Tab-separated table of C-alpha atoms in Angstrom:
chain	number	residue	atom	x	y	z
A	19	UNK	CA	-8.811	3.924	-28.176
A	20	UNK	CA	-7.503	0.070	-27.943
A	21	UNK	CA	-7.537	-0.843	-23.884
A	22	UNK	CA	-4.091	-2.489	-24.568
A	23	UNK	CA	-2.490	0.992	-25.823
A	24	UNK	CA	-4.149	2.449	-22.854
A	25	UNK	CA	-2.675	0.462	-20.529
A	26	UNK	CA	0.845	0.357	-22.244
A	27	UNK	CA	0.719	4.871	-22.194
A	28	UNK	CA	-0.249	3.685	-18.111
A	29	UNK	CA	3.163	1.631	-17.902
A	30	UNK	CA	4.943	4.088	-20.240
A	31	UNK	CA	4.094	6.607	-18.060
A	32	UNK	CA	5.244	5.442	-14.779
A	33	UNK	CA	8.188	3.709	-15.834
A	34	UNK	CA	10.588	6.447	-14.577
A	35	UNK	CA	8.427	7.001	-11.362
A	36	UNK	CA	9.096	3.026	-10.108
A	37	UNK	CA	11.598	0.585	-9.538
A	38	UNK	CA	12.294	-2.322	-11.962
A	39	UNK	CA	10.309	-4.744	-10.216
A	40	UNK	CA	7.292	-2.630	-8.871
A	41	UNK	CA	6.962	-1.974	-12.601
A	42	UNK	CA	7.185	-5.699	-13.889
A	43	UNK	CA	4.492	-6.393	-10.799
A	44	UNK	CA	2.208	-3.830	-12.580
A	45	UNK	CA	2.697	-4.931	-15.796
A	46	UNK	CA	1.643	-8.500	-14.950
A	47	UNK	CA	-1.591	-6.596	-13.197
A	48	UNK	CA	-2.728	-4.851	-15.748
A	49	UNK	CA	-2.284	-7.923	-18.287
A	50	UNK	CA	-4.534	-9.391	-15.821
A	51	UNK	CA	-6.978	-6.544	-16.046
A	52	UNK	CA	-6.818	-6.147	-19.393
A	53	UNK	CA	-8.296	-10.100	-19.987
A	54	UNK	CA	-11.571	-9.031	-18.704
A	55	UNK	CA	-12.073	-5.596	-20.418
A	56	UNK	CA	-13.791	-4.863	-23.944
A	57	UNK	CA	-10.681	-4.664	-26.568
A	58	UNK	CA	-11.708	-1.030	-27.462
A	59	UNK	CA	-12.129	1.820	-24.383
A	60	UNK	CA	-15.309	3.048	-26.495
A	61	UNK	CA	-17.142	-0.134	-25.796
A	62	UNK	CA	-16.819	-0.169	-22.226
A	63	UNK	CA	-19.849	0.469	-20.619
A	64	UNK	CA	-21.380	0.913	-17.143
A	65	UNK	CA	-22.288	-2.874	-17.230
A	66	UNK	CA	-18.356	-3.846	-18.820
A	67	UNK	CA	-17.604	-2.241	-15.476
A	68	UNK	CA	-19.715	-4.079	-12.883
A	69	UNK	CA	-19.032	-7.231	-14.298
A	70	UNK	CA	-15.192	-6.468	-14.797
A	71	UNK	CA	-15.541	-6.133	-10.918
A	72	UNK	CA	-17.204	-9.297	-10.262
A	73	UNK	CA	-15.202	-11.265	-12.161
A	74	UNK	CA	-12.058	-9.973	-10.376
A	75	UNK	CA	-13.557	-9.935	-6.815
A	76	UNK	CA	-14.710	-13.898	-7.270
A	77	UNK	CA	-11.556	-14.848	-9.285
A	78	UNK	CA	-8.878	-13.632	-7.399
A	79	UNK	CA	-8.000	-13.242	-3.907
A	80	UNK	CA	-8.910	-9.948	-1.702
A	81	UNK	CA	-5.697	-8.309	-1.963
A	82	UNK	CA	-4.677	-9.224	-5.426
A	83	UNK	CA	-8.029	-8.112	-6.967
A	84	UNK	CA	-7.668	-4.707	-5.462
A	85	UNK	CA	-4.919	-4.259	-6.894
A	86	UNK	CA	-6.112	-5.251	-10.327
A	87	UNK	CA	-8.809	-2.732	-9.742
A	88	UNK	CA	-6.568	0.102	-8.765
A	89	UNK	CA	-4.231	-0.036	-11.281
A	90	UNK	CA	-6.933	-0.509	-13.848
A	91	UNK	CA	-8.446	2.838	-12.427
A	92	UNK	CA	-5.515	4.760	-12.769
A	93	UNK	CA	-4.793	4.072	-16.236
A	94	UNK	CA	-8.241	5.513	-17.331
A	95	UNK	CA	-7.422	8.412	-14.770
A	96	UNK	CA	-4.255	9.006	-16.874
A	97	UNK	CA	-5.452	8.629	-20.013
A	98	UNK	CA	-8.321	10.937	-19.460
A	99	UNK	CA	-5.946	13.347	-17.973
A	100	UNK	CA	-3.594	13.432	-21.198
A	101	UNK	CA	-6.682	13.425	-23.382
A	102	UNK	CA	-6.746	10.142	-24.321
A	103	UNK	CA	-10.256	9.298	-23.649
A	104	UNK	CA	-13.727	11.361	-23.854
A	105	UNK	CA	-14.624	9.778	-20.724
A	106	UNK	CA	-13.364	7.554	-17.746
A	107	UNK	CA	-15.279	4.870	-16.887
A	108	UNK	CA	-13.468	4.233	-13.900
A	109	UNK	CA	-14.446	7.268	-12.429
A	110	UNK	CA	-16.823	6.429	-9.632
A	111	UNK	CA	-15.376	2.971	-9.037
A	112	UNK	CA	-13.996	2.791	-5.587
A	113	UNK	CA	-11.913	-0.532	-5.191
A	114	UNK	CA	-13.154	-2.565	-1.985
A	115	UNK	CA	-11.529	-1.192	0.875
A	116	UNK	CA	-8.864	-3.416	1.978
A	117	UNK	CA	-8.729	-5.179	5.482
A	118	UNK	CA	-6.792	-3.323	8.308
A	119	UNK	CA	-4.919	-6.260	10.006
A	120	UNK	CA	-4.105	-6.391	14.188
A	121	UNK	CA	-2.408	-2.912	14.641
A	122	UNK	CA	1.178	-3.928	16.189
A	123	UNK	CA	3.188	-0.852	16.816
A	124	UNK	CA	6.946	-0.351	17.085
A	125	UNK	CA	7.743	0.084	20.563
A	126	UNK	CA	10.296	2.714	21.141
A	127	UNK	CA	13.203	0.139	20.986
A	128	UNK	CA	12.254	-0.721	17.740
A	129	UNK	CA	12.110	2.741	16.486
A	130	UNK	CA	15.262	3.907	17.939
A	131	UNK	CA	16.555	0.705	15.724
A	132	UNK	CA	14.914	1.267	12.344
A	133	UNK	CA	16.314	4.792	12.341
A	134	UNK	CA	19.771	4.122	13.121
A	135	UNK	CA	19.967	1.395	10.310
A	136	UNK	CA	18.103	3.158	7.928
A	137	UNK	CA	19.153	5.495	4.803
A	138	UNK	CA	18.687	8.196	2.320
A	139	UNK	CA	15.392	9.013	1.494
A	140	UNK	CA	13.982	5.911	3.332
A	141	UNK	CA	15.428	7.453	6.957
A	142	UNK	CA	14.080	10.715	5.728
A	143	UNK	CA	10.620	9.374	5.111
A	144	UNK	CA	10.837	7.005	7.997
A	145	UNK	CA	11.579	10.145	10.642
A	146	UNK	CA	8.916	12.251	9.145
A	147	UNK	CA	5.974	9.305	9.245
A	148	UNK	CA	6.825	7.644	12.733
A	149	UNK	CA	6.460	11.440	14.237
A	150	UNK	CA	3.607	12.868	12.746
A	151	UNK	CA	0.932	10.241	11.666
A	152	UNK	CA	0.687	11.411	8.104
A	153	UNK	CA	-0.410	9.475	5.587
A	154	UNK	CA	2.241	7.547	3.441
A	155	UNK	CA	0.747	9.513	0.418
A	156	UNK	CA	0.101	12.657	2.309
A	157	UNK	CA	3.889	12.428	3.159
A	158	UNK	CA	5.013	12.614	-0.301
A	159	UNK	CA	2.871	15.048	-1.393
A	160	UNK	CA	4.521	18.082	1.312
A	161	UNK	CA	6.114	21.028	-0.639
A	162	UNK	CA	8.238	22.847	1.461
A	163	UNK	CA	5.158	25.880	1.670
A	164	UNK	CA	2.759	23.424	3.672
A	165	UNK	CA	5.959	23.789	6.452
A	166	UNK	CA	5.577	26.325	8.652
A	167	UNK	CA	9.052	26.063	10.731
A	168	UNK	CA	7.853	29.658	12.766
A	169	UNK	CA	4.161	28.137	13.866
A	170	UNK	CA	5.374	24.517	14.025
A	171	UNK	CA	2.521	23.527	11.722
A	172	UNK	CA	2.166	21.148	8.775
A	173	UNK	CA	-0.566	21.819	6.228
A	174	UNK	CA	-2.096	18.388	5.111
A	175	UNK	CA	-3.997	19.757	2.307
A	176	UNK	CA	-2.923	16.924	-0.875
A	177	UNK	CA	-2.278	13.131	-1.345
A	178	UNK	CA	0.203	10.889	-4.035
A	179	UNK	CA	-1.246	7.725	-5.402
A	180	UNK	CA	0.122	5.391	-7.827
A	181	UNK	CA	1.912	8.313	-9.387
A	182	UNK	CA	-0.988	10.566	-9.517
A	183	UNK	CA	-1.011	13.796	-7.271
A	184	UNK	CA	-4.417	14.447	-5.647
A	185	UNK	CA	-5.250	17.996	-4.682
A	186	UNK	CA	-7.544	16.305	-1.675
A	187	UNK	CA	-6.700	14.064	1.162
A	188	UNK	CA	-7.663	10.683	1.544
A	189	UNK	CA	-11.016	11.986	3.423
A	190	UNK	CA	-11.256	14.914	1.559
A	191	UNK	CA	-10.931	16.926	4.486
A	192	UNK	CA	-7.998	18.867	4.581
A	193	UNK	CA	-6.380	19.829	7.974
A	194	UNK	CA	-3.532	21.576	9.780
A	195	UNK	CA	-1.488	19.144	12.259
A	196	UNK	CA	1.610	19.875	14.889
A	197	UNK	CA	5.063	19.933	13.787
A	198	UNK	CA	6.471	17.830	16.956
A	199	UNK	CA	9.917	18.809	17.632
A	200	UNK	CA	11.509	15.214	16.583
A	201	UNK	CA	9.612	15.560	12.968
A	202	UNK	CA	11.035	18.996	13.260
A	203	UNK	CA	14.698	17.344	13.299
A	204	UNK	CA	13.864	15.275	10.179
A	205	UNK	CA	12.526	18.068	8.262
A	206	UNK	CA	15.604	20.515	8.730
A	207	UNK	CA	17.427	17.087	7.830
A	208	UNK	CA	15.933	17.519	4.564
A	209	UNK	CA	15.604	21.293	4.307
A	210	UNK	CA	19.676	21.417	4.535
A	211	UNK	CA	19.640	19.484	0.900
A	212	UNK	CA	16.467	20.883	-0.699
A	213	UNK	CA	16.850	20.902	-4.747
A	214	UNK	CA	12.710	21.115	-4.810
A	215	UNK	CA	9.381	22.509	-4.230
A	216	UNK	CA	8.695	18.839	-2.876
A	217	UNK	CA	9.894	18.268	0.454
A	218	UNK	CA	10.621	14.749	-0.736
A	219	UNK	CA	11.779	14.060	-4.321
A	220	UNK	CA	13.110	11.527	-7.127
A	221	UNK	CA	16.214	12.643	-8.912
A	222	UNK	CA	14.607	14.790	-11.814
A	223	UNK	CA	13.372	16.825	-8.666
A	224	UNK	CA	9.385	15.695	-8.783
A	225	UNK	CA	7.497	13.707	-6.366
A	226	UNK	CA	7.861	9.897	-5.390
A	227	UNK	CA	4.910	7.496	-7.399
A	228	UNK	CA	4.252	6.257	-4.020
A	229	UNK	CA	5.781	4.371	-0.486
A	230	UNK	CA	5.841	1.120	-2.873
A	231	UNK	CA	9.271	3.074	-3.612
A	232	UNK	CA	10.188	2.514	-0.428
A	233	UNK	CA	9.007	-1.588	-0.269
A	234	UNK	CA	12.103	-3.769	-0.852
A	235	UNK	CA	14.221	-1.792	1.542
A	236	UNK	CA	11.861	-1.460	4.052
A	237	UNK	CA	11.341	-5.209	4.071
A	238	UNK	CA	15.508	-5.691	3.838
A	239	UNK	CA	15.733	-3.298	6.853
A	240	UNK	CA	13.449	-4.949	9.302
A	241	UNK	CA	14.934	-8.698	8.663
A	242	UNK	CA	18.804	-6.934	8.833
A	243	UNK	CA	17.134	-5.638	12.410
A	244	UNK	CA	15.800	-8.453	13.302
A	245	UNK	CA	12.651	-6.790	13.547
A	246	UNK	CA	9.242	-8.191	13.167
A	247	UNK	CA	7.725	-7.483	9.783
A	248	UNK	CA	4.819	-4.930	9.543
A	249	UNK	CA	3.453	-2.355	6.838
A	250	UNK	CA	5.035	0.854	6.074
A	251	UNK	CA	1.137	1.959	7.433
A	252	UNK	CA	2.682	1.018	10.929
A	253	UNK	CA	4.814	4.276	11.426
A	254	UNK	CA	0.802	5.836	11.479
A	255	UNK	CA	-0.336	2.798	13.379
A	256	UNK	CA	2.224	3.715	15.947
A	257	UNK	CA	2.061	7.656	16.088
A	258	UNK	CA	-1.452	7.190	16.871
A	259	UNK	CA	-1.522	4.255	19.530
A	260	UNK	CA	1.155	6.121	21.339
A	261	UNK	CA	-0.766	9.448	21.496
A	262	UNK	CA	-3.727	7.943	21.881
A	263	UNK	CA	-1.643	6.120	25.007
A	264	UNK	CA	-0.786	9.438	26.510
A	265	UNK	CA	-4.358	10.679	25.952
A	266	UNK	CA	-6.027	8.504	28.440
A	267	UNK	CA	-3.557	8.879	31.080
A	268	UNK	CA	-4.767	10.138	34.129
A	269	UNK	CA	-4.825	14.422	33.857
A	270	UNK	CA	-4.235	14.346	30.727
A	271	UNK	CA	-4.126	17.630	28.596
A	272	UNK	CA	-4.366	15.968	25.408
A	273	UNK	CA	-7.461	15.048	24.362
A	274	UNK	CA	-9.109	12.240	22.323
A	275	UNK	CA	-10.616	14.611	19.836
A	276	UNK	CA	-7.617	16.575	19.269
A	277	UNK	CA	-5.931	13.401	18.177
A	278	UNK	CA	-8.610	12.080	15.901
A	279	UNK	CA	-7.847	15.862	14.268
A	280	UNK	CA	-4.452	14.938	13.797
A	281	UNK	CA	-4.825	11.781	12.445
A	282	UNK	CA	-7.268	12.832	9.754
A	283	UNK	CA	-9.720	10.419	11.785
A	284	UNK	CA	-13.271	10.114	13.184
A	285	UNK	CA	-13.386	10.039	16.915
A	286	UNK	CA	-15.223	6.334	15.660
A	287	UNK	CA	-12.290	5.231	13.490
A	288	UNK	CA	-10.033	6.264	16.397
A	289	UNK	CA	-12.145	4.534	19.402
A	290	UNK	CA	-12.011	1.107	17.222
A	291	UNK	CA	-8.651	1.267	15.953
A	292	UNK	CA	-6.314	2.630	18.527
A	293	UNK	CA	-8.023	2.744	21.883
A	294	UNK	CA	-8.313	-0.794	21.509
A	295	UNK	CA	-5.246	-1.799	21.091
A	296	UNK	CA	-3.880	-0.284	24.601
A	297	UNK	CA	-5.115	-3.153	26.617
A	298	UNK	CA	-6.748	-3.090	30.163
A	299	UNK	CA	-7.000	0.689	30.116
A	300	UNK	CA	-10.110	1.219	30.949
A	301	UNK	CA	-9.925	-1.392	34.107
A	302	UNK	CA	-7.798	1.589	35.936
A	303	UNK	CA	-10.746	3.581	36.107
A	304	UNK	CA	-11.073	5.073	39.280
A	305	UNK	CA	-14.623	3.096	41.036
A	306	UNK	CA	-14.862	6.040	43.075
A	307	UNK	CA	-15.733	8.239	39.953
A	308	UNK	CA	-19.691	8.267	39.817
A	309	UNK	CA	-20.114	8.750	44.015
């Protein structure tokens, strides 16, 4: 198959899934990517591939050439799925994982704000993620059967992607978290107007391509609020720092490992991420403790 048809079925394909100006982003990507590929897909080989990635990591900058490398992977994931291609050669390429800058949460202030001047499905999204520490794409990928309203559970067993739905999660380790009563709210929110198996969904009734959906809004939200910009990611950033928070307080009956299960997280991922970011915790300590 020609790489340039393969990438046009790619933008063909998601054209209805994005806004106008994700999708112009993405088509300037993957004219980048396509540059440094082989003309036809049946020429690309294992060594096409490694030096496709080289030439992207060294040419561009960090966050640009991941994103080369992403979309680029999901087009062959695509076209192998539609039976375009024999074979993906994408398959076991894992773009460079990108840097996690300073964790800054949303105090409760900030929260209180975001939600009041937020709407639609952006408010819905924004109520779910800031009080349960899912996943962006794990968010999108809920169908109203991973709800359990009678056990206040949420089954976190799947994961959206640049369009494409994942049966795994982003660890591959699927897991069962609590349905806190102020998700709760935001869920019966969105169970009052349910037209779909998806808890959320686009206007034809499937799932969201991704939180990119969500970008310009977000962005327009924060500077109408007077907010400090940070990442969508933040609503997780903030779950977690704030139960981590009441974790370490002093007879505590939530523990550190529980919240690393909620999260999705090693207890290592959560020691270096979150417990960090508390401050002088650990100079409270009682001195007393060890006599």
């Amino acid at each position: 198959m020609n790489t340039k048809k393969l990438f046009e079925h790619y933008l063909d394909t998601i054209y209805v899934k994005v806004d106008y100006f994700t999708y112009k982003n993405y088509k300037s990507i993957t004219k980048t990517a396509l540059r440094h590929l082989p003309k036809e897909t049946e020429e690309i080989s294992k060594k096409h591939i490694y030096t496709f990635l080289e030439e992207i990591t060294q040419r561009y900058k960090a966050g640009y050439a991941r994103k080369i490398i992403i979309n680029a992977k999901v087009a062959f994931e695509i076209a192998f799925e539609d039976q375009l291609i024999c074979q993906n050669p994408f398959e076991k390429i894992e773009p460079t994982k990108e840097e996690i800058s300073t964790i800054s949460p949303f105090c409760d202030d900030e929260i209180k704000i975001v939600l009041s001047g937020a709407t639609g499905a952006l408010k819905d999204y924004l109520g779910v993620a800031f009080f349960t520490g899912m996943r962006g794409g794990e968010i999108l990928a809920l169908t109203w059967d991973d709800i359990d309203f009678e056990k206040k559970t949420i089954s976190v067993t799947k994961s959206v992607s640049n369009g494409l739905l994942k049966n795994n999660t982003k660890t591959g380790v699927d897991r069962v978290v609590p349905l806190f009563a102020k998700a709760e709210y935001f869920f019966r929110q969105l169970e009052a107007k349910r037209v779909s198996k998806w808890v959320f969904n686009r206007q034809n009734k499937d799932h969201y391509f991704g939180t990119t959906v969500f970008a310009r809004s977000w962005s327009k939200l924060l500077l109408d609020s007077n907010i400090k910009y940070r990442s969508l990611r933040h609503t997780r950033h903030t779950f977690a720092t704030n139960l981590v928070e009441k974790a370490l307080k002093k007879d505590s009956d939530i523990k550190l490992v529980s919240v690393a299960k909620i999260l999705g997280h090693s207890m290592q991922t959560l020691l270096r991420y979150y417990v960090r970011p508390i401050g002088n915790e650990h100079l409270m300590i009682d001195r007393e403790i060890l006599e």
